[in-house]
Every structure is written in structure tokens, then in C-alpha cells.
């Protein structure tokens, strides 16, 4: 199983290396960037499960980086680092859509807890996305089946063959029991009986 990748963006080398060491020891894969601009360059070739970003940096600030990151990756999970605990700063940070923030100086226990929870949040987002994809396949299969039932024309065998293939594909991709039911209903609609009472299906319909 591939390790979760975490990008640490901080202009202070000692802080950056400290965080990367902790993350590696936790069993994740950490990479570092010294400002938002170099971090954006990394995003051209890499994708990360979590971003830990300092608020104040040269060249490209933390808020500027997060704004650009969210345009490119709306569901990006971000933890902000800041040495400023003033309420207006914290409010501005949370408005950026970050998952959480950590006040400097950084405590080992704090970073471990926040990273674990942030990765769990990332996993939940992925599970929700997968469920949405599967639900979309089920809905599409039902739409196709309803369209078939409404279009009982002379070219029914051709339409049915295409629909069966589509439903089979969706079921193999994880759409599940709803698609199996649709296939069963379709077979009931198109089945015939021979002179001996055996159920017969057109061979062109079943690939």
C-alpha cells in the first residue's frame, strides 16, 4: 500500500525539517518546500494527501498559496501554521477553507494529533467520492433501463444488446445489486419460450 504523501511548506528550514522528520516517523511520506511558489511547482508533477503550510512566507504567502491550491484542487486538505494567535488572523485562516491550524512554537503531540485527524478526514472525503461515483452508475443504469422500456420499437434487439452491455459494465465497476436487478428485469422482458417450454434468449443480445 502506498504511503500517504504530505507536503510541508515553510520558509524556516529547521521547522520544515522537524515536521518532515515527525511525519516520516508516523509512517507517511513527507516532502518540503521553502515557499508557496516552489510548492506550486511541485504540484505540476505530484499530488499530496495533506498540505501543511506556514502563514507568513516570502515570494508567495501561505494564504496566496492556499487560494491557488483550492482553485486547482478544491478538496485539498490543508493545515495552516502560524505564530500569530490574534483572533482576526485565525478567522482569516479558517475562511481560506483549511482543515485546521497549528500555533507556533509547534508541539510534537499537537502535530501528531492534527496530522492523524487530517489524514482520516482525507480518507472520509475519498470514501464519499467513491460512494457518489457508484451512486451515479446506479442512476445512469436506471435511466438507461427506463429509456429502453419507453422505446419498444422495431430495432429493440439492437437497443437491448447495447443496454445489457452497459449494465454489465456498470455492475463490474461496482454499481452492485441495483444493476443486477435491472438486468434480471430486462431478461424477463425479452425472453421467449421454445416449443418445449424452455426459455430462449437471442444470442445477439448476450455477449
Coordinates of N, CA and C in Angstrom, one line a residue:
X1 N 0.8 -1.2 0.0 CA 0.0 0.0 0.0 C 0.9 1.3 0.0
X2 N 0.5 2.2 -0.9 CA 1.3 3.4 -1.0 C 1.2 4.3 0.3
X3 N 2.3 4.9 0.7 CA 2.2 5.8 1.8 C 1.5 7.1 1.4
X4 N 0.8 7.7 2.4 CA 0.2 9.0 2.2 C 1.2 10.0 2.1
X5 N 1.1 10.9 1.1 CA 2.1 12.0 0.8 C 1.7 13.3 1.4
X6 N 2.6 13.9 2.2 CA 2.3 15.2 2.8 C 3.3 16.2 2.4
X7 N 2.9 17.4 2.0 CA 3.8 18.5 1.6 C 3.9 19.5 2.7
X8 N 5.1 19.8 3.2 CA 5.3 20.8 4.2 C 5.9 22.0 3.5
X9 N 5.2 23.2 3.7 CA 5.6 24.4 3.0 C 5.9 25.4 4.1
X10 N 7.2 25.7 4.3 CA 7.6 26.6 5.4 C 9.0 27.1 5.0
X11 N 9.2 28.5 5.2 CA 10.5 29.1 4.8 C 11.6 28.8 5.8
X12 N 11.2 28.4 7.0 CA 12.2 28.2 8.1 C 12.7 26.7 8.0
X13 N 13.9 26.5 7.6 CA 14.4 25.2 7.3 C 14.3 24.3 8.5
X14 N 14.6 24.8 9.7 CA 14.6 23.9 10.9 C 13.2 23.4 11.2
X15 N 12.2 24.3 11.0 CA 10.8 23.9 11.2 C 10.4 22.9 10.2
X16 N 10.8 23.2 8.9 CA 10.4 22.3 7.8 C 11.0 20.9 8.0
X17 N 12.3 20.8 8.4 CA 12.9 19.5 8.6 C 12.3 18.8 9.8
X18 N 12.0 19.5 10.8 CA 11.4 19.0 12.1 C 10.1 18.3 11.7
X19 N 9.3 19.0 11.0 CA 8.0 18.5 10.6 C 8.1 17.3 9.7
X20 N 9.0 17.3 8.7 CA 9.2 16.2 7.8 C 9.7 15.0 8.6
X21 N 10.5 15.1 9.5 CA 11.0 14.0 10.3 C 9.9 13.4 11.1
X22 N 9.0 14.2 11.7 CA 7.9 13.7 12.5 C 7.0 12.9 11.6
X23 N 6.7 13.5 10.5 CA 5.7 12.8 9.5 C 6.3 11.5 9.0
X24 N 7.6 11.5 8.7 CA 8.2 10.2 8.2 C 8.1 9.1 9.3
X25 N 8.4 9.6 10.6 CA 8.3 8.6 11.7 C 6.9 8.1 11.9
X26 N 5.9 8.9 11.5 CA 4.5 8.4 11.7 C 4.1 7.4 10.6
X27 N 5.0 7.2 9.6 CA 4.7 6.2 8.6 C 4.2 6.8 7.3
X28 N 4.2 8.2 7.2 CA 3.8 8.8 6.0 C 5.1 9.3 5.2
X29 N 4.8 9.8 4.0 CA 5.9 10.3 3.2 C 5.9 11.8 3.1
X30 N 6.9 12.5 3.6 CA 6.9 13.9 3.7 C 7.9 14.5 2.7
X31 N 7.5 15.6 2.1 CA 8.3 16.4 1.2 C 8.2 17.9 1.7
X32 N 9.3 18.7 1.4 CA 9.3 20.1 1.8 C 9.5 21.1 0.7
X33 N 8.9 22.3 0.9 CA 9.1 23.4 0.0 C 9.3 24.6 0.9
X34 N 10.2 25.6 0.4 CA 10.5 26.7 1.3 C 9.6 27.9 1.0
X35 N 8.7 27.9 0.1 CA 7.8 28.9 -0.1 C 6.6 28.4 -1.0
X36 N 5.6 29.3 -1.1 CA 4.4 28.9 -1.9 C 4.7 28.7 -3.4
X37 N 5.6 29.5 -3.9 CA 5.9 29.4 -5.3 C 6.6 28.0 -5.7
X38 N 7.6 27.6 -4.9 CA 8.2 26.3 -5.2 C 7.2 25.2 -4.9
X39 N 6.3 25.4 -4.0 CA 5.3 24.3 -3.7 C 4.4 24.2 -4.9
X40 N 4.0 25.3 -5.6 CA 3.1 25.2 -6.8 C 3.8 24.5 -7.9
X41 N 5.2 24.6 -8.0 CA 5.9 23.9 -9.0 C 5.9 22.4 -8.7
X42 N 5.9 22.0 -7.5 CA 5.8 20.6 -7.1 C 4.5 20.0 -7.6
X43 N 3.4 20.8 -7.5 CA 2.1 20.4 -7.8 C 1.9 20.0 -9.3
X44 N 2.9 20.5 -10.1 CA 2.8 20.2 -11.6 C 3.1 18.7 -11.8
X45 N 3.8 18.1 -10.9 CA 4.2 16.7 -11.1 C 3.8 15.8 -9.9
X46 N 3.2 16.3 -8.9 CA 2.9 15.5 -7.7 C 1.5 15.9 -7.2
X47 N 0.9 14.9 -6.5 CA -0.4 15.2 -5.8 C -0.2 14.7 -4.3
X48 N -0.7 15.5 -3.4 CA -0.5 15.2 -2.0 C -1.8 15.0 -1.3
X49 N -1.7 14.2 -0.2 CA -2.9 13.9 0.6 C -3.2 15.0 1.6
X50 N -2.1 15.7 2.0 CA -2.2 16.7 3.0 C -1.2 17.8 2.8
X51 N -1.5 19.1 3.0 CA -0.6 20.2 2.9 C -0.5 20.9 4.3
X52 N 0.7 21.0 4.8 CA 1.0 21.8 6.0 C 1.7 23.1 5.6
X53 N 1.1 24.2 5.8 CA 1.5 25.4 5.1 C 1.7 26.5 6.2
X54 N 2.9 27.2 6.1 CA 3.1 28.3 7.0 C 2.4 29.6 6.5
X55 N 1.9 30.4 7.4 CA 1.1 31.6 7.0 C 2.0 32.7 6.4
X56 N 3.1 33.0 7.1 CA 4.0 34.1 6.6 C 5.2 33.5 5.9
X57 N 5.3 33.7 4.6 CA 6.5 33.3 3.8 C 6.8 34.3 2.8
X58 N 8.1 34.3 2.3 CA 8.4 35.2 1.2 C 8.0 34.7 -0.1
X59 N 8.0 35.5 -1.1 CA 7.7 35.2 -2.5 C 6.2 35.0 -2.7
X60 N 5.7 33.9 -2.0 CA 4.2 33.6 -2.1 C 3.8 33.2 -0.7
X61 N 2.9 34.0 -0.1 CA 2.5 33.8 1.3 C 1.6 32.5 1.4
X62 N 1.3 32.1 2.6 CA 0.5 30.9 2.8 C -0.9 31.1 2.3
X63 N -1.5 32.2 2.6 CA -2.9 32.5 2.1 C -2.9 32.5 0.6
X64 N -1.9 33.1 -0.1 CA -1.9 33.1 -1.5 C -1.7 31.7 -2.1
X65 N -0.9 30.9 -1.5 CA -0.7 29.5 -2.0 C -2.0 28.7 -1.8
X66 N -2.6 28.8 -0.7 CA -3.9 28.1 -0.4 C -5.0 28.5 -1.4
X67 N -5.1 29.8 -1.7 CA -6.1 30.3 -2.7 C -5.9 29.6 -4.0
X68 N -4.6 29.6 -4.5 CA -4.3 29.0 -5.8 C -4.5 27.5 -5.7
X69 N -4.1 26.9 -4.6 CA -4.3 25.4 -4.4 C -5.7 25.0 -4.5
X70 N -6.6 25.8 -3.9 CA -8.0 25.4 -3.8 C -8.7 25.6 -5.2
X71 N -8.2 26.5 -6.0 CA -8.7 26.6 -7.4 C -8.3 25.4 -8.2
X72 N -7.2 24.8 -7.9 CA -6.7 23.6 -8.7 C -7.2 22.4 -8.1
X73 N -7.3 22.3 -6.7 CA -7.8 21.1 -6.0 C -8.7 21.5 -4.9
X74 N -10.0 21.7 -5.2 CA -11.0 22.2 -4.2 C -11.1 21.4 -2.9
X75 N -10.9 20.1 -3.0 CA -11.0 19.3 -1.8 C -9.7 19.1 -1.1
X76 N -8.6 19.9 -1.4 CA -7.3 19.7 -0.8 C -7.5 19.9 0.7
X77 N -6.8 19.0 1.5 CA -6.8 19.1 3.0 C -5.6 19.9 3.4
X78 N -5.8 21.0 4.1 CA -4.7 21.9 4.5 C -4.7 22.2 6.0
X79 N -3.5 22.2 6.5 CA -3.3 22.6 7.9 C -2.4 23.8 7.9
X80 N -2.8 24.9 8.5 CA -2.0 26.1 8.5 C -1.2 26.3 9.7
X81 N 0.1 26.7 9.6 CA 1.0 27.0 10.7 C 1.0 28.6 10.8
X82 N 1.0 29.0 12.1 CA 1.1 30.5 12.3 C 1.6 30.7 13.7
X83 N 2.4 31.8 13.8 CA 2.8 32.2 15.1 C 2.0 33.3 15.7
X84 N 0.9 33.7 15.0 CA 0.1 34.8 15.4 C -1.3 34.2 15.9
X85 N -1.6 34.4 17.1 CA -2.8 33.9 17.7 C -3.9 34.9 17.8
X86 N -3.8 36.1 17.2 CA -4.8 37.1 17.2 C -6.0 36.6 16.5
X87 N -7.2 36.9 17.0 CA -8.5 36.4 16.5 C -8.7 36.7 15.0
X88 N -8.4 37.9 14.6 CA -8.6 38.2 13.2 C -7.8 37.4 12.3
X89 N -6.6 37.0 12.7 CA -5.7 36.2 11.9 C -6.3 34.8 11.8
X90 N -6.7 34.2 12.9 CA -7.3 32.9 12.9 C -8.5 32.8 12.1
X91 N -9.4 33.9 12.2 CA -10.6 33.9 11.3 C -10.3 34.0 9.9
X92 N -9.3 34.8 9.5 CA -8.9 34.8 8.1 C -8.3 33.5 7.6
X93 N -7.6 32.8 8.5 CA -7.1 31.5 8.1 C -8.2 30.5 7.8
X94 N -9.2 30.4 8.7 CA -10.3 29.5 8.6 C -11.2 29.8 7.4
X95 N -11.2 31.1 7.0 CA -12.0 31.5 5.8 C -11.4 30.9 4.5
X96 N -10.1 30.6 4.6 CA -9.5 30.0 3.4 C -9.9 28.6 3.1
X97 N -10.7 28.0 4.0 CA -11.1 26.6 3.8 C -10.1 25.6 4.3
X98 N -9.3 25.9 5.3 CA -8.3 25.0 5.8 C -9.0 24.0 6.7
X99 N -8.4 22.8 6.9 CA -9.0 21.8 7.8 C -8.7 22.2 9.3
X100 N -7.5 22.7 9.6 CA -7.2 23.1 11.0 C -6.0 24.0 10.9
X101 N -5.6 24.5 12.1 CA -4.4 25.3 12.2 C -3.6 24.9 13.4
X102 N -2.3 25.2 13.4 CA -1.4 24.9 14.5 C -0.6 26.2 14.8
X103 N -0.6 26.5 16.1 CA 0.2 27.7 16.6 C 1.6 27.3 16.8
X104 N 2.5 28.2 16.4 CA 3.9 28.1 16.7 C 4.2 28.7 18.1
X105 N 5.2 28.2 18.8 CA 6.1 27.1 18.5 C 5.3 25.7 18.5
X106 N 5.7 24.9 17.6 CA 5.0 23.6 17.4 C 5.3 22.6 18.5
X107 N 4.3 21.9 19.0 CA 4.5 20.8 20.0 C 4.3 19.5 19.3
X108 N 5.2 18.6 19.6 CA 5.2 17.2 19.0 C 3.8 16.6 19.0
X109 N 3.2 16.5 20.2 CA 1.9 15.9 20.4 C 0.8 16.5 19.5
X110 N 0.9 17.9 19.4 CA -0.1 18.6 18.6 C 0.0 18.2 17.2
X111 N 1.2 18.2 16.6 CA 1.4 17.9 15.2 C 1.0 16.5 14.9
X112 N 1.3 15.6 15.8 CA 0.9 14.1 15.6 C -0.6 14.0 15.6
X113 N -1.3 14.6 16.5 CA -2.8 14.5 16.6 C -3.4 15.2 15.4
X114 N -3.0 16.3 15.0 CA -3.6 17.0 13.9 C -3.4 16.3 12.6
X115 N -2.2 15.8 12.4 CA -1.9 15.1 11.1 C -2.7 13.8 11.0
X116 N -2.9 13.1 12.1 CA -3.7 11.8 12.1 C -5.1 12.2 11.7
X117 N -5.7 13.2 12.4 CA -7.1 13.6 12.1 C -7.3 14.1 10.7
X118 N -6.3 14.8 10.2 CA -6.4 15.4 8.8 C -6.3 14.2 7.8
X119 N -5.5 13.2 8.0 CA -5.4 12.1 7.1 C -6.7 11.3 7.2
X120 N -7.3 11.1 8.3 CA -8.6 10.5 8.5 C -9.7 11.2 7.7
X121 N -9.6 12.6 7.8 CA -10.6 13.4 7.1 C -10.4 13.2 5.6
X122 N -9.2 13.1 5.1 CA -8.9 12.9 3.7 C -9.5 11.5 3.2
X123 N -9.3 10.5 4.1 CA -9.9 9.2 3.8 C -11.4 9.2 3.7
X124 N -12.0 10.0 4.6 CA -13.5 10.1 4.5 C -14.0 10.8 3.3
X125 N -13.2 11.8 2.8 CA -13.6 12.5 1.6 C -13.5 11.6 0.4
X126 N -12.4 10.7 0.4 CA -12.3 9.8 -0.7 C -13.4 8.7 -0.7
X127 N -13.8 8.3 0.5 CA -14.9 7.3 0.6 C -16.2 7.9 0.1
X128 N -16.5 9.2 0.4 CA -17.7 9.9 0.0 C -17.7 10.0 -1.5
X129 N -16.5 10.4 -2.1 CA -16.4 10.5 -3.5 C -16.7 9.2 -4.2
X130 N -16.1 8.1 -3.7 CA -16.4 6.8 -4.3 C -17.8 6.4 -4.2
X131 N -18.5 6.7 -3.1 CA -19.9 6.4 -3.0 C -20.7 7.2 -4.0
X132 N -20.3 8.5 -4.2 CA -21.0 9.3 -5.2 C -20.9 8.7 -6.6
X133 N -19.7 8.2 -6.9 CA -19.4 7.6 -8.2 C -20.3 6.4 -8.4
X134 N -20.3 5.5 -7.4 CA -21.2 4.3 -7.5 C -22.6 4.7 -7.6
X135 N -23.1 5.7 -6.9 CA -24.5 6.1 -7.0 C -24.8 6.6 -8.3
X136 N -23.9 7.3 -8.9 CA -24.0 7.8 -10.3 C -24.2 6.7 -11.3
X137 N -23.4 5.6 -11.1 CA -23.5 4.5 -12.0 C -24.9 3.8 -11.9
X138 N -25.4 3.7 -10.7 CA -26.7 3.1 -10.5 C -27.8 3.9 -11.1
X139 N -27.7 5.3 -10.9 CA -28.7 6.2 -11.5 C -28.7 6.1 -13.0
X140 N -27.5 6.1 -13.6 CA -27.3 6.0 -15.0 C -27.9 4.7 -15.6
X141 N -27.7 3.6 -14.9 CA -28.2 2.3 -15.3 C -29.8 2.3 -15.3
X142 N -30.3 2.9 -14.2 CA -31.8 3.0 -14.2 C -32.4 3.9 -15.3
X143 N -31.7 5.0 -15.6 CA -32.1 5.8 -16.7 C -32.1 5.1 -18.0
X144 N -31.0 4.3 -18.2 CA -31.0 3.6 -19.5 C -32.1 2.5 -19.5
X145 N -32.4 1.9 -18.4 CA -33.4 0.8 -18.4 C -34.8 1.5 -18.6
X146 N -35.0 2.6 -18.0 CA -36.3 3.3 -18.3 C -36.4 3.8 -19.7
X147 N -35.3 4.2 -20.3 CA -35.4 4.6 -21.7 C -35.7 3.5 -22.6
X148 N -35.1 2.3 -22.2 CA -35.4 1.1 -23.0 C -36.9 0.7 -23.0
X149 N -37.4 0.8 -21.8 CA -38.8 0.3 -21.6 C -39.8 1.3 -22.4
X150 N -39.3 2.6 -22.5 CA -40.2 3.5 -23.2 C -40.0 3.5 -24.7
X151 N -39.0 2.8 -25.2 CA -38.7 2.8 -26.6 C -38.8 1.4 -27.2
X152 N -40.0 0.8 -27.1 CA -40.2 -0.6 -27.6 C -40.5 -0.5 -29.1
X153 N -39.4 -0.3 -29.9 CA -39.6 -0.2 -31.3 C -39.1 -1.4 -32.1
X154 N -39.1 -1.3 -33.4 CA -38.7 -2.5 -34.2 C -37.2 -2.8 -34.1
X155 N -36.4 -1.9 -33.7 CA -34.9 -2.1 -33.5 C -34.6 -2.5 -32.1
X156 N -35.6 -3.0 -31.3 CA -35.5 -3.4 -29.9 C -34.2 -4.3 -29.6
X157 N -34.0 -5.4 -30.5 CA -32.8 -6.2 -30.2 C -31.5 -5.4 -30.1
X158 N -31.3 -4.5 -31.0 CA -30.1 -3.7 -31.0 C -30.0 -2.8 -29.8
X159 N -31.1 -2.2 -29.4 CA -31.1 -1.3 -28.2 C -30.8 -2.2 -27.0
X160 N -31.5 -3.3 -26.9 CA -31.3 -4.2 -25.7 C -29.9 -4.7 -25.6
X161 N -29.3 -5.0 -26.7 CA -27.9 -5.5 -26.6 C -27.0 -4.4 -26.1
X162 N -27.2 -3.2 -26.5 CA -26.3 -2.1 -26.0 C -26.6 -1.9 -24.6
X163 N -27.8 -1.9 -24.1 CA -28.2 -1.7 -22.8 C -27.6 -2.7 -21.8
X164 N -27.8 -4.0 -22.3 CA -27.2 -5.1 -21.4 C -25.7 -5.0 -21.2
X165 N -25.0 -4.6 -22.3 CA -23.6 -4.4 -22.2 C -23.2 -3.3 -21.2
X166 N -24.0 -2.2 -21.3 CA -23.8 -1.1 -20.5 C -24.0 -1.4 -19.0
X167 N -25.1 -2.1 -18.8 CA -25.5 -2.5 -17.4 C -24.4 -3.5 -16.8
X168 N -24.0 -4.4 -17.7 CA -22.9 -5.4 -17.2 C -21.7 -4.6 -16.8
X169 N -21.3 -3.7 -17.7 CA -20.1 -2.9 -17.4 C -20.2 -2.1 -16.1
X170 N -21.3 -1.5 -15.8 CA -21.6 -0.8 -14.6 C -21.5 -1.7 -13.4
X171 N -22.1 -2.9 -13.5 CA -22.1 -3.9 -12.4 C -20.6 -4.3 -12.1
X172 N -19.8 -4.5 -13.1 CA -18.4 -4.9 -12.9 C -17.6 -3.8 -12.2
X173 N -18.1 -2.5 -12.4 CA -17.4 -1.4 -11.9 C -17.9 -1.1 -10.5
X174 N -18.8 -1.9 -9.9 CA -19.1 -1.7 -8.5 C -20.5 -1.1 -8.3
X175 N -21.4 -1.0 -9.4 CA -22.7 -0.4 -9.1 C -23.6 -1.3 -8.3
X176 N -23.3 -2.7 -8.3 CA -24.0 -3.5 -7.3 C -25.3 -4.1 -7.7
X177 N -26.1 -4.4 -6.6 CA -27.3 -5.2 -6.7 C -28.4 -4.5 -7.6
X178 N -28.5 -3.2 -7.6 CA -29.5 -2.5 -8.4 C -29.3 -2.8 -9.9
X179 N -28.1 -2.8 -10.3 CA -27.8 -3.1 -11.7 C -28.2 -4.6 -12.0
X180 N -27.9 -5.5 -11.1 CA -28.3 -6.9 -11.3 C -29.8 -7.0 -11.4
X181 N -30.5 -6.3 -10.6 CA -32.0 -6.3 -10.7 C -32.5 -5.8 -12.1
X182 N -31.8 -4.7 -12.5 CA -32.2 -4.2 -13.8 C -32.0 -5.2 -15.0
X183 N -30.8 -5.9 -14.9 CA -30.6 -6.9 -15.9 C -31.6 -8.0 -15.8
X184 N -32.0 -8.5 -14.6 CA -33.0 -9.5 -14.5 C -34.3 -9.1 -15.0
X185 N -34.7 -7.8 -14.8 CA -36.0 -7.3 -15.3 C -35.9 -7.3 -16.8
X186 N -34.8 -6.9 -17.4 CA -34.7 -6.8 -18.8 C -34.8 -8.2 -19.5
X187 N -34.2 -9.2 -18.8 CA -34.2 -10.6 -19.4 C -35.7 -11.0 -19.3
X188 N -36.4 -10.7 -18.3 CA -37.8 -11.1 -18.2 C -38.6 -10.5 -19.3
X189 N -38.3 -9.3 -19.8 CA -39.0 -8.6 -20.8 C -38.7 -9.2 -22.2
X190 N -37.5 -9.7 -22.4 CA -37.1 -10.1 -23.8 C -37.1 -11.6 -24.0
X191 N -37.3 -12.4 -22.9 CA -37.2 -13.9 -23.0 C -38.3 -14.4 -23.8
X192 N -38.1 -15.6 -24.5 CA -39.1 -16.3 -25.2 C -39.1 -17.8 -24.8
X193 N -40.1 -18.5 -25.2 CA -40.1 -19.9 -24.9 C -40.1 -20.7 -26.2
X194 N -39.4 -21.8 -26.3 CA -39.4 -22.7 -27.4 C -40.6 -23.7 -27.3
X195 N -40.8 -24.5 -28.2 CA -41.9 -25.4 -28.2 C -42.0 -26.4 -27.0
X196 N -40.8 -26.6 -26.4 CA -40.7 -27.5 -25.3 C -40.8 -26.7 -23.9
X197 N -41.1 -25.4 -24.0 CA -41.2 -24.6 -22.8 C -39.9 -24.1 -22.2
X198 N -38.8 -24.3 -22.9 CA -37.5 -23.8 -22.5 C -37.4 -22.3 -22.7
X199 N -36.8 -21.6 -21.8 CA -36.5 -20.1 -22.0 C -35.4 -19.9 -23.0
X200 N -35.6 -19.1 -24.0 CA -34.6 -18.8 -25.0 C -34.4 -17.3 -25.1
X201 N -33.1 -17.0 -25.2 CA -32.7 -15.6 -25.4 C -32.0 -15.5 -26.7
X202 N -32.2 -14.3 -27.4 CA -31.5 -14.1 -28.7 C -30.0 -14.0 -28.4
X203 N -29.2 -14.8 -29.1 CA -27.8 -14.9 -28.9 C -27.1 -13.6 -29.1
X204 N -27.7 -12.7 -30.0 CA -27.0 -11.5 -30.3 C -27.1 -10.5 -29.1
X205 N -28.0 -10.8 -28.1 CA -28.2 -9.9 -27.0 C -27.3 -10.1 -25.9
X206 N -26.7 -11.3 -25.8 CA -25.9 -11.7 -24.7 C -24.5 -11.9 -25.2
X207 N -23.6 -11.0 -24.8 CA -22.2 -11.0 -25.3 C -21.3 -11.8 -24.4

